[in-house]
DNA sequence: TTTAGGG
DNA sequence: CCCTAAA
């Protein structure tokens, strides 16, 4: 699922797509929908609404380059409440900042909303309200900033945000006239009118765009010609050239088949991520900026530190000296589908304003294995996918894809502070291990005893998402491992894991096997392993008591014997354990 | 899915 | 720890 996508990719959610020809209806009603592969429009789920609703408020949608595009892409229209043309209203967000001086319009919008509200889940309304507030704050704070940022994040941008355009104070007197004719106005004047109309500045210099936007804002209609009209009493009135007016009107509201519309809509939606490049030109002929290639995104994602990726991304951005790069990366709070808040950031990926999970670029833990699973079927926009996919919602390993290996290798070595904390924690925990009674360690150890140990490692139970990067083995765990081997036999790792490590969810059978291998190695290499009484400690990281190593060795020998005589008898090792224990060290 | 083993 | 082959 994506914010914007290619039609071929199956289902995508296009923000602000409307149903059918609502273009012709007034007041404007829009709905967030998902575009299925066959071109049909399906109402967005609440999750999607929540995830994408804020995008509709982005100031950047104001700066779209093409008048023609706008006429068909209603999401760019300032009338900002999105409802369904049918009866299933979805609570969606509005950009109040645009509307703050247009209370009348707001009233209309409420009217449009109310009739349908009751049949909707109240929760969605709450969330929608929250989203609205949230985005409103953001927008108010960033309205002008966003615009400038957008304008500067494209290399080919032609109009740096010089403040010579308009003042920041809206001049509402511009709108108080009975008749407003935009045709004779200069760009600057149009920008002032724009400011008065929408309450925010623009540096767009496309006259027709400005005129149309203003007209749409003032008339609450998308039936706006490009020129030769005046605005009288909030209505479009054709000037002398009535014919052309009709013509323009026809052009802008021409009806299309849903499929055709969808195609255009999807295509046009790409502008959302781009900028009003070359507004002066005819927008239909202006070239778009190239989307980042798969390779490019991959490389970006591989950068270990965020600054690095930001710096790289900024290479694609015309640097406006005084503007810190940081301004392009802002954190937002999002409401996830599970109700939990997760962080995202607005990141300019090669000039594209995309939202990615806050930690997705610089993964602190092992990278998601199926990261590239998105790639085969999409040649673009997979970054948005990352945004949608809650971490670990799908954790099916796709190990076959070899390409991911290198990336994983690169990413997985990122130092993890939290992990280090965990290590310290576990080391501290290991100090209390010796207090453990033998009985606890041997018998009760399976379930009950360890339940308190269980989550002391600060790994949330529910999310096995955060896969371990490195977790030091505690003495307790080692003991359990040795116990498990003694009881069930070396090699029966899954069984040991199941029975002795039930509470250590993060230890897999492979981990046990690896650890046992290491223990074995250590025990064999240990110089004073013969002297069991001696507790000469290896200066190594986590000193394993000699006694344990001794026992490991004995178990190994025993296992070798048992392996030769009766490899399949799993009850035999028990007697071996007793032998070992009897022989053994005083550590238990 | 588990185990064994290389890296 | 990760990855993979083999069972």
Coordinates of C-alpha atoms (C1' of nucleotides) in Angstrom, one line a residue:
Chain A
X1 CA 0.0 0.0 0.0
X2 CA 1.3 3.3 -0.9
X3 CA 0.6 6.9 -0.9
X4 CA 1.1 7.1 -4.5
X5 CA 1.8 4.4 -6.8
X6 CA 1.6 3.0 -10.1
X7 CA -1.5 1.5 -11.3
X8 CA 0.1 -1.7 -12.2
X9 CA 1.2 -2.3 -8.7
X10 CA -2.2 -3.4 -7.6
X11 CA -3.6 -1.7 -4.7
X12 CA -2.6 1.7 -3.7
X13 CA -4.1 4.4 -1.8
X14 CA -4.2 7.7 -3.5
X15 CA -4.7 10.5 -1.3
X16 CA -7.6 12.6 -2.3
X17 CA -8.9 10.5 -5.1
X18 CA -12.5 11.2 -5.4
X19 CA -15.2 9.0 -6.7
X20 CA -16.3 9.5 -10.2
X21 CA -17.2 12.9 -11.2
X22 CA -17.6 14.6 -7.9
X23 CA -15.6 17.2 -9.7
X24 CA -18.8 18.5 -10.9
X25 CA -20.6 18.6 -7.6
X26 CA -20.6 21.4 -5.2
X27 CA -19.7 21.4 -2.4
X28 CA -16.7 19.3 -3.1
X29 CA -16.7 16.0 -1.5
X30 CA -13.7 13.8 -1.5
X31 CA -12.7 10.6 -0.1
X32 CA -9.6 8.7 0.6
X33 CA -9.7 5.6 -1.5
X34 CA -7.7 2.7 -2.4
X35 CA -7.2 2.0 -6.1
X36 CA -7.4 -1.6 -6.8
X37 CA -5.5 -3.2 -9.5
X38 CA -8.4 -3.2 -11.8
X39 CA -8.9 0.4 -11.4
X40 CA -11.8 0.3 -9.1
X41 CA -11.9 2.5 -6.1
X42 CA -12.4 1.1 -2.7
X43 CA -13.1 3.3 0.3
X44 CA -10.0 3.5 2.4
X45 CA -10.0 1.8 5.7
X46 CA -9.6 3.8 8.8
X47 CA -6.1 2.7 9.1
X48 CA -5.3 4.1 5.8
X49 CA -7.2 7.2 6.6
X50 CA -5.2 7.6 9.7
X51 CA -2.0 7.0 7.9
X52 CA -2.6 9.1 5.0
X53 CA -5.0 11.7 6.2
X54 CA -2.2 14.0 7.2
X55 CA -0.8 14.0 3.8
X56 CA -3.8 15.7 2.6
X57 CA -3.0 18.6 4.8
X58 CA 0.5 19.1 3.6
X59 CA 1.0 22.5 2.4
X60 CA 2.9 21.2 -0.5
X61 CA -0.1 20.1 -2.2
X62 CA -0.8 23.7 -2.7
X63 CA 2.1 24.1 -4.9
X64 CA 1.3 21.9 -7.6
X65 CA 2.4 23.0 -10.9
X66 CA -0.3 22.2 -13.4
X67 CA -3.6 24.0 -13.7
X68 CA -4.8 21.2 -15.7
X69 CA -3.7 18.7 -13.2
X70 CA -5.4 20.5 -10.5
X71 CA -8.6 20.5 -12.4
X72 CA -8.6 16.8 -12.2
X73 CA -7.0 16.1 -9.0
X74 CA -9.2 17.4 -6.4
X75 CA -7.1 16.6 -3.6
X76 CA -5.3 19.8 -4.3
X77 CA -8.2 21.9 -3.8
X78 CA -8.4 23.9 -0.7
X79 CA -11.8 22.8 0.2
X80 CA -10.4 20.3 2.5
X81 CA -12.8 18.0 4.0
X82 CA -12.9 14.6 2.4
X83 CA -16.0 12.8 2.4
X84 CA -17.4 10.2 0.3
X85 CA -19.7 11.0 -2.5
X86 CA -21.8 8.2 -1.3
X87 CA -23.1 7.7 2.1
X88 CA -20.1 6.1 3.8
X89 CA -18.4 9.0 5.2
X90 CA -14.9 8.6 6.4
X91 CA -13.7 10.9 9.0
X92 CA -10.9 12.7 7.4
X93 CA -8.7 15.6 8.3
X94 CA -9.0 19.1 7.2
X95 CA -6.3 21.6 6.9
X96 CA -7.7 24.3 9.0
X97 CA -4.8 26.6 8.4
X98 CA -6.1 27.1 5.0
X99 CA -9.4 27.7 6.2
X100 CA -8.9 29.9 9.2
X101 CA -10.2 32.9 7.5
X102 CA -12.8 31.1 5.6
X103 CA -15.3 30.2 8.3
X104 CA -18.1 30.2 6.0
X105 CA -16.6 27.5 4.0
X106 CA -15.9 25.6 7.1
X107 CA -19.6 25.8 8.0
X108 CA -20.4 24.3 4.7
X109 CA -18.0 21.5 5.3
X110 CA -19.5 20.7 8.6
X111 CA -22.8 20.6 7.0
X112 CA -21.5 18.2 4.5
X113 CA -20.1 16.1 7.2
X114 CA -22.8 15.9 9.7
X115 CA -25.5 13.9 7.9
X116 CA -23.3 11.0 7.5
X117 CA -21.4 10.9 10.7
X118 CA -23.7 8.9 12.9
X119 CA -23.3 5.7 11.0
X120 CA -19.6 5.7 11.4
X121 CA -17.5 4.4 14.1
X122 CA -17.1 7.0 16.7
X123 CA -13.5 6.1 17.2
X124 CA -12.7 7.1 13.7
X125 CA -14.2 10.4 14.4
X126 CA -12.1 10.9 17.4
X127 CA -9.0 9.8 15.6
X128 CA -9.9 12.0 12.8
X129 CA -10.3 14.9 15.1
X130 CA -7.0 14.2 16.6
X131 CA -5.4 14.0 13.3
X132 CA -6.9 17.2 12.3
X133 CA -5.6 19.0 15.3
X134 CA -2.3 17.5 15.0
X135 CA -1.9 18.3 11.4
X136 CA -3.3 21.7 12.0
X137 CA -0.6 22.5 14.5
X138 CA 2.0 21.1 12.2
X139 CA 0.7 23.0 9.3
X140 CA 0.4 26.3 11.1
X141 CA 3.9 26.0 12.3
X142 CA 5.3 24.8 9.0
X143 CA 3.0 26.2 6.4
X144 CA 5.4 28.6 5.0
X145 CA 8.3 26.5 5.9
X146 CA 7.0 23.6 4.1
X147 CA 6.4 25.5 1.0
X148 CA 9.8 26.9 0.9
X149 CA 11.3 23.5 1.6
X150 CA 9.4 22.0 -1.1
X151 CA 10.4 24.7 -3.5
X152 CA 14.0 24.2 -2.7
X153 CA 14.2 20.5 -2.6
X154 CA 14.3 20.2 -6.3
X155 CA 17.4 20.8 -8.2
X156 CA 15.7 22.3 -11.1
X157 CA 13.7 24.7 -9.1
X158 CA 13.6 28.0 -10.6
X159 CA 12.1 30.2 -7.9
X160 CA 14.1 30.3 -4.8
X161 CA 12.0 31.5 -1.9
X162 CA 12.9 35.1 -2.0
X163 CA 10.8 37.0 0.3
X164 CA 10.3 39.8 -2.1
X165 CA 7.2 38.2 -3.3
X166 CA 4.6 39.0 -0.8
X167 CA 4.4 40.2 2.7
X168 CA 3.4 37.8 5.4
X169 CA 0.3 39.6 6.5
X170 CA -2.8 38.8 4.6
X171 CA -4.5 41.8 3.1
X172 CA -8.1 40.8 3.4
X173 CA -9.2 44.0 1.8
X174 CA -8.3 42.4 -1.4
X175 CA -11.2 40.1 -1.0
X176 CA -13.8 42.5 0.2
X177 CA -14.5 43.9 -3.2
X178 CA -17.7 42.9 -4.8
X179 CA -16.0 41.8 -7.9
X180 CA -12.6 40.3 -8.1
X181 CA -10.9 40.2 -11.4
X182 CA -7.7 38.2 -11.3
X183 CA -6.9 38.7 -14.9
X184 CA -5.2 42.0 -14.6
X185 CA -3.2 41.2 -11.6
X186 CA 0.5 40.7 -11.5
X187 CA 2.0 37.6 -10.0
X188 CA 2.8 39.5 -6.9
X189 CA -0.7 40.7 -6.6
X190 CA -2.0 37.3 -7.2
X191 CA 0.2 36.0 -4.5
X192 CA -1.2 38.6 -2.2
X193 CA -4.7 37.6 -3.0
X194 CA -3.6 34.0 -2.5
X195 CA -2.3 35.0 0.9
X196 CA -5.6 36.7 1.8
X197 CA -7.6 33.8 0.5
X198 CA -5.8 30.9 2.0
X199 CA -4.0 32.6 4.9
X200 CA -0.7 31.4 3.7
X201 CA 2.0 32.6 1.4
X202 CA 2.9 31.1 -1.8
X203 CA 5.8 31.7 -4.1
X204 CA 4.3 30.1 -7.0
X205 CA 4.6 32.4 -10.0
X206 CA 2.3 30.7 -12.3
X207 CA -0.4 33.2 -12.9
X208 CA -3.0 30.9 -14.2
X209 CA -2.3 28.5 -11.4
X210 CA -2.6 31.3 -8.9
X211 CA -5.8 32.5 -10.5
X212 CA -7.3 29.2 -10.5
X213 CA -6.4 28.4 -7.0
X214 CA -7.7 31.6 -5.8
X215 CA -10.8 31.3 -7.7
X216 CA -11.4 27.8 -6.4
X217 CA -10.7 28.9 -2.9
X218 CA -13.1 31.8 -3.2
X219 CA -15.8 30.0 -4.9
X220 CA -15.4 26.7 -3.3
X221 CA -15.7 25.1 -6.6
X222 CA -13.4 23.4 -9.0
X223 CA -15.3 24.7 -11.9
X224 CA -12.9 27.3 -12.5
X225 CA -11.6 28.5 -15.8
X226 CA -8.1 29.7 -16.3
X227 CA -8.9 33.2 -17.3
X228 CA -11.5 35.6 -18.5
X229 CA -13.6 35.5 -15.4
X230 CA -14.3 37.6 -12.5
X231 CA -15.4 36.6 -9.1
X232 CA -18.6 38.2 -8.0
X233 CA -20.3 37.3 -4.8
X234 CA -18.3 34.1 -4.6
X235 CA -19.4 33.0 -8.0
X236 CA -17.5 32.7 -11.1
X237 CA -18.8 35.1 -13.7
X238 CA -17.5 35.0 -17.2
X239 CA -16.0 38.2 -18.5
X240 CA -16.6 39.3 -22.0
X241 CA -15.1 36.3 -23.5
X242 CA -17.9 34.0 -22.5
X243 CA -17.1 31.5 -25.1
X244 CA -13.7 30.9 -23.8
X245 CA -15.0 30.7 -20.3
X246 CA -17.2 27.9 -21.3
X247 CA -14.4 26.3 -23.1
X248 CA -12.2 26.4 -20.1
X249 CA -14.8 25.2 -17.9
X250 CA -15.5 22.4 -20.1
X251 CA -12.0 21.5 -20.2
X252 CA -11.5 21.5 -16.6
X253 CA -14.5 19.4 -15.7
X254 CA -14.5 17.1 -18.5
X255 CA -15.9 13.8 -17.5
X256 CA -14.0 10.6 -17.7
X257 CA -14.5 7.0 -17.2
X258 CA -13.4 5.9 -13.8
X259 CA -10.6 3.9 -15.3
X260 CA -9.4 6.7 -17.3
X261 CA -9.7 9.0 -14.4
X262 CA -7.8 6.6 -12.2
X263 CA -5.0 6.4 -14.6
X264 CA -4.7 10.1 -14.8
X265 CA -5.1 10.5 -11.2
X266 CA -2.4 8.1 -10.4
X267 CA -0.2 9.7 -12.8
X268 CA -0.9 13.1 -11.5
X269 CA -0.4 12.0 -8.0
X270 CA 3.2 11.9 -8.7
X271 CA 3.3 15.6 -8.4
X272 CA 2.6 15.3 -4.8
X273 CA 6.2 14.3 -4.3
X274 CA 7.5 16.7 -6.6
X275 CA 7.6 20.4 -6.8
X276 CA 6.3 23.1 -8.9
X277 CA 9.2 22.7 -11.2
X278 CA 9.1 25.2 -14.0
X279 CA 5.8 26.7 -13.1
X280 CA 6.3 29.2 -15.8
X281 CA 6.3 26.6 -18.4
X282 CA 3.3 24.7 -19.7
X283 CA 2.9 22.1 -17.1
X284 CA 1.9 19.5 -19.6
X285 CA 5.2 19.6 -21.2
X286 CA 7.4 20.1 -18.2
X287 CA 9.5 17.2 -17.2
X288 CA 9.2 15.5 -14.0
X289 CA 12.0 14.8 -11.8
X290 CA 13.1 11.2 -11.9
X291 CA 12.0 9.0 -9.2
X292 CA 14.8 7.5 -7.2
X293 CA 15.7 4.2 -8.5
X294 CA 15.5 1.1 -6.6
X295 CA 19.2 0.9 -6.4
X296 CA 19.4 4.4 -5.1
X297 CA 16.9 3.8 -2.4
X298 CA 18.7 0.7 -1.4
X299 CA 22.0 2.5 -1.2
X300 CA 20.4 5.3 0.8
X301 CA 19.0 2.8 3.2
X302 CA 22.3 1.2 3.7
X303 CA 23.9 4.1 5.1
X304 CA 24.5 3.5 8.7
X305 CA 24.1 6.9 10.1
X306 CA 21.4 9.2 9.6
X307 CA 23.5 12.2 9.0
X308 CA 25.2 10.5 6.2
X309 CA 22.0 9.7 4.5
X310 CA 20.7 13.1 5.0
X311 CA 23.8 14.6 3.6
X312 CA 23.5 12.4 0.6
X313 CA 19.9 13.2 0.1
X314 CA 20.8 16.8 0.3
X315 CA 23.0 16.3 -2.7
X316 CA 19.8 16.1 -4.7
X317 CA 18.6 19.2 -3.2
X318 CA 19.5 22.6 -4.2
X319 CA 21.2 23.8 -1.1
X320 CA 19.9 27.1 0.1
X321 CA 22.9 28.0 2.2
X322 CA 21.1 29.4 5.1
X323 CA 18.6 26.6 5.3
X324 CA 19.9 23.8 7.4
X325 CA 19.3 20.4 6.1
X326 CA 17.6 19.5 9.3
X327 CA 14.7 21.5 8.2
X328 CA 13.8 18.9 5.8
X329 CA 13.7 16.2 8.3
X330 CA 11.0 16.6 10.9
X331 CA 9.5 14.2 13.2
X332 CA 5.9 13.6 13.3
X333 CA 3.8 11.5 15.5
X334 CA 1.6 9.1 13.8
X335 CA -1.2 7.0 15.0
X336 CA -0.6 3.5 14.0
X337 CA -3.3 1.1 13.1
X338 CA -2.8 -0.6 16.4
X339 CA -3.5 2.5 18.2
X340 CA 0.0 2.9 19.3
X341 CA 1.9 5.9 18.4
X342 CA 4.9 5.5 16.3
X343 CA 7.3 7.9 15.0
X344 CA 7.8 8.9 11.4
X345 CA 9.8 11.5 9.9
X346 CA 9.4 13.6 6.8
X347 CA 12.4 12.9 4.9
X348 CA 13.4 14.3 1.6
X349 CA 14.6 11.4 -0.4
X350 CA 16.3 12.9 -3.3
X351 CA 13.9 15.8 -3.2
X352 CA 10.9 13.6 -2.6
X353 CA 9.0 14.3 0.5
X354 CA 8.3 10.9 1.8
X355 CA 7.5 9.6 5.2
X356 CA 9.5 6.8 6.5
X357 CA 9.5 5.2 9.8
X358 CA 11.8 7.0 12.1
X359 CA 14.2 4.2 12.6
X360 CA 13.9 2.6 9.3
X361 CA 16.9 4.1 7.7
X362 CA 19.3 3.5 10.5
X363 CA 18.0 0.3 12.0
X364 CA 19.3 -0.2 15.4
X365 CA 18.6 -3.8 15.3
X366 CA 18.9 -6.4 12.7
X367 CA 17.3 -5.3 9.6
X368 CA 14.1 -6.7 8.5
X369 CA 14.9 -9.7 6.4
X370 CA 12.1 -9.2 4.0
X371 CA 13.0 -5.7 3.3
X372 CA 13.7 -6.5 -0.3
X373 CA 10.6 -8.5 -0.5
X374 CA 8.8 -5.4 -1.6
X375 CA 11.2 -4.9 -4.4
X376 CA 10.5 -7.5 -7.0
X377 CA 7.0 -6.3 -7.7
X378 CA 7.6 -2.7 -7.6
X379 CA 10.1 -0.6 -9.2
X380 CA 9.4 2.5 -7.3
X381 CA 8.1 3.9 -4.2
X382 CA 9.0 1.2 -1.9
X383 CA 10.0 3.6 0.7
X384 CA 6.4 4.3 1.3
X385 CA 5.9 0.7 1.8
X386 CA 8.3 0.8 4.6
X387 CA 6.2 3.4 6.2
X388 CA 3.1 1.4 6.0
X389 CA 4.5 -1.8 7.2
X390 CA 4.6 -1.8 10.9
X391 CA 7.8 -3.2 11.9
X392 CA 7.5 -6.9 12.1
X393 CA 4.0 -7.2 11.0
X394 CA 5.3 -9.6 8.5
X395 CA 8.5 -11.2 9.6
X396 CA 8.7 -14.0 7.1
X397 CA 12.3 -14.4 6.3
X398 CA 13.1 -14.2 2.7
X399 CA 16.5 -15.5 3.0
X400 CA 16.7 -16.6 -0.6
X401 CA 17.3 -13.2 -1.7
X402 CA 20.9 -13.0 -1.6
X403 CA 21.1 -9.4 -2.3
X404 CA 19.8 -8.5 1.0
X405 CA 22.6 -10.2 2.7
X406 CA 25.1 -7.6 2.1
X407 CA 22.9 -4.9 3.2
X408 CA 22.1 -6.8 6.3
X409 CA 25.7 -7.2 7.0
X410 CA 26.2 -3.6 6.7
X411 CA 23.4 -2.6 8.8
X412 CA 23.6 -5.1 11.5
X413 CA 26.8 -3.9 13.0
X414 CA 25.4 -0.6 14.0
X415 CA 26.2 -0.2 17.6
X416 CA 23.1 -0.4 19.7
X417 CA 23.0 1.5 22.9
X418 CA 20.1 -0.2 24.2
X419 CA 21.7 -3.5 23.5
X420 CA 24.7 -2.4 25.5
X421 CA 22.5 -1.5 28.3
X422 CA 21.0 -4.9 28.1
X423 CA 24.4 -6.4 28.3
X424 CA 25.2 -4.5 31.4
X425 CA 21.9 -5.5 32.8
X426 CA 22.5 -9.1 32.1
X427 CA 25.9 -9.0 33.5
X428 CA 24.6 -7.6 36.7
X429 CA 22.0 -10.3 36.6
X430 CA 24.6 -12.9 36.3
X431 CA 26.0 -11.9 39.6
X432 CA 23.0 -13.2 41.3
X433 CA 23.1 -16.5 39.6
X434 CA 25.4 -18.2 42.0
X435 CA 22.7 -17.7 44.6
X436 CA 20.6 -19.9 42.6
X437 CA 20.1 -23.2 44.3
X438 CA 20.9 -26.4 42.4
X439 CA 17.3 -27.5 42.6
X440 CA 16.2 -24.4 41.0
X441 CA 18.7 -24.6 38.3
X442 CA 18.0 -28.2 37.6
X443 CA 14.4 -28.8 38.0
X444 CA 12.4 -25.8 38.6
X445 CA 14.3 -23.8 36.1
X446 CA 12.1 -24.5 33.2
X447 CA 9.2 -22.2 33.6
X448 CA 8.5 -20.9 37.0
X449 CA 11.9 -19.8 38.1
X450 CA 12.7 -17.8 35.0
X451 CA 9.5 -15.9 34.7
X452 CA 11.1 -13.1 36.6
X453 CA 14.2 -13.2 34.5
X454 CA 12.1 -13.3 31.5
X455 CA 11.5 -9.7 30.6
X456 CA 14.1 -8.2 32.6
X457 CA 16.0 -7.9 29.4
X458 CA 13.7 -5.3 28.2
X459 CA 12.6 -7.1 25.2
X460 CA 8.9 -6.6 24.8
X461 CA 7.2 -9.9 24.7
X462 CA 4.8 -9.2 22.0
X463 CA 7.3 -7.9 19.5
X464 CA 9.8 -10.5 18.5
X465 CA 10.2 -7.8 15.9
X466 CA 13.2 -6.4 17.5
X467 CA 15.4 -9.3 16.9
X468 CA 18.4 -9.6 18.9
X469 CA 21.5 -8.1 17.6
X470 CA 23.7 -9.4 20.3
X471 CA 22.7 -10.5 23.7
X472 CA 25.3 -11.7 26.0
X473 CA 24.8 -15.0 27.6
X474 CA 24.3 -14.8 31.2
X475 CA 25.7 -17.3 33.6
X476 CA 22.3 -18.3 34.3
X477 CA 21.6 -19.1 30.7
X478 CA 24.8 -21.0 30.5
X479 CA 23.9 -23.0 33.4
X480 CA 20.6 -23.8 31.9
X481 CA 22.2 -24.8 28.7
X482 CA 24.5 -27.1 30.4
X483 CA 21.7 -28.5 32.4
X484 CA 19.7 -29.0 29.3
X485 CA 22.5 -30.7 27.5
X486 CA 23.0 -32.9 30.5
X487 CA 19.4 -33.7 30.6
X488 CA 18.4 -34.1 27.1
X489 CA 21.7 -34.5 25.3
X490 CA 23.7 -32.3 23.1
X491 CA 22.2 -31.9 19.8
X492 CA 18.6 -31.9 21.0
X493 CA 18.6 -28.2 20.8
X494 CA 15.1 -27.6 20.0
X495 CA 14.1 -29.8 22.9
X496 CA 16.4 -28.0 25.3
X497 CA 15.1 -24.8 24.1
X498 CA 11.6 -25.8 24.5
X499 CA 12.0 -27.2 27.9
X500 CA 14.8 -25.4 29.5
X501 CA 14.6 -22.1 27.8
X502 CA 11.0 -21.7 27.6
X503 CA 11.2 -18.3 29.3
X504 CA 14.1 -17.1 27.2
X505 CA 12.2 -16.4 24.1
X506 CA 15.1 -14.8 22.5
X507 CA 17.3 -17.9 22.5
X508 CA 16.7 -20.1 19.6
X509 CA 17.8 -23.6 19.3
X510 CA 20.5 -22.4 17.0
X511 CA 21.7 -20.1 19.6
X512 CA 21.9 -22.9 22.1
X513 CA 23.8 -24.9 19.6
X514 CA 26.2 -22.1 19.0
X515 CA 26.7 -21.4 22.6
X516 CA 27.4 -25.0 23.3
X517 CA 29.9 -25.1 20.6
X518 CA 31.6 -22.1 22.1
X519 CA 31.5 -23.5 25.6
X520 CA 32.9 -26.7 24.3
X521 CA 35.7 -24.9 22.6
X522 CA 36.4 -22.9 25.7
X523 CA 36.4 -26.0 27.9
X524 CA 38.8 -27.7 25.7
X525 CA 41.1 -24.8 25.5
X526 CA 41.0 -24.0 29.1
X527 CA 44.4 -24.7 30.5
X528 CA 43.5 -25.4 34.1
X529 CA 40.5 -27.3 33.3
X530 CA 42.0 -30.3 35.0
X531 CA 42.2 -28.5 38.2
X532 CA 38.6 -28.2 39.0
X533 CA 39.0 -26.5 42.3
X534 CA 40.9 -23.7 40.7
X535 CA 38.9 -20.8 39.6
X536 CA 41.4 -19.2 37.4
X537 CA 39.4 -16.8 35.4
X538 CA 40.0 -16.1 31.9
X539 CA 40.3 -12.4 31.3
X540 CA 37.9 -12.9 28.5
X541 CA 34.7 -10.9 28.3
X542 CA 32.4 -13.0 30.3
X543 CA 34.4 -15.3 32.4
X544 CA 32.8 -18.7 32.7
X545 CA 33.6 -20.4 35.8
X546 CA 36.0 -23.2 35.4
X547 CA 33.6 -25.6 37.0
X548 CA 31.1 -25.0 34.3
X549 CA 33.7 -25.5 31.6
X550 CA 34.7 -28.7 33.3
X551 CA 31.3 -29.9 33.3
X552 CA 30.9 -29.0 29.7
X553 CA 33.8 -31.1 28.8
X554 CA 32.5 -34.0 30.8
X555 CA 29.2 -33.7 29.1
X556 CA 30.9 -33.6 25.8
X557 CA 32.8 -36.7 26.5
X558 CA 29.7 -38.4 27.7
X559 CA 27.8 -37.3 24.8
X560 CA 30.4 -38.7 22.5
X561 CA 30.1 -42.0 24.3
X562 CA 26.3 -41.9 24.3
X563 CA 26.4 -40.9 20.7
X564 CA 28.3 -43.9 19.8
X565 CA 26.3 -46.4 21.7
X566 CA 22.7 -45.2 21.6
X567 CA 22.2 -42.1 19.8
X568 CA 18.4 -42.1 19.8
X569 CA 17.8 -42.9 23.4
X570 CA 16.9 -39.7 25.0
X571 CA 16.4 -40.9 28.4
X572 CA 19.9 -42.3 28.8
X573 CA 21.6 -39.0 29.1
X574 CA 19.9 -38.5 32.4
X575 CA 22.0 -41.2 33.9
X576 CA 25.0 -39.6 32.4
X577 CA 24.1 -36.4 34.0
X578 CA 24.1 -37.9 37.4
X579 CA 27.5 -39.4 36.7
X580 CA 28.8 -36.1 35.7
X581 CA 27.2 -34.5 38.7
X582 CA 28.6 -36.9 41.0
X583 CA 31.9 -36.5 39.5
X584 CA 31.5 -33.0 39.3
X585 CA 32.4 -30.0 40.6
X586 CA 31.2 -28.3 43.5
X587 CA 29.5 -25.6 41.7
X588 CA 26.1 -26.9 42.1
Chain B
dT1 C1' 11.5 -27.4 10.9
dT2 C1' 15.6 -28.9 12.9
dT3 C1' 20.5 -29.9 13.0
dA4 C1' 25.3 -29.3 11.8
dG5 C1' 28.7 -26.6 10.4
dG6 C1' 31.1 -22.6 8.1
dG7 C1' 31.8 -17.7 8.4
Chain C
dC1 C1' 25.4 -14.2 15.5
dC2 C1' 24.3 -15.1 10.7
dC3 C1' 23.7 -18.1 6.9
dT4 C1' 22.9 -22.3 4.6
dA5 C1' 22.8 -27.2 3.3
dA6 C1' 21.0 -31.3 4.5
dA7 C1' 17.9 -34.2 6.6

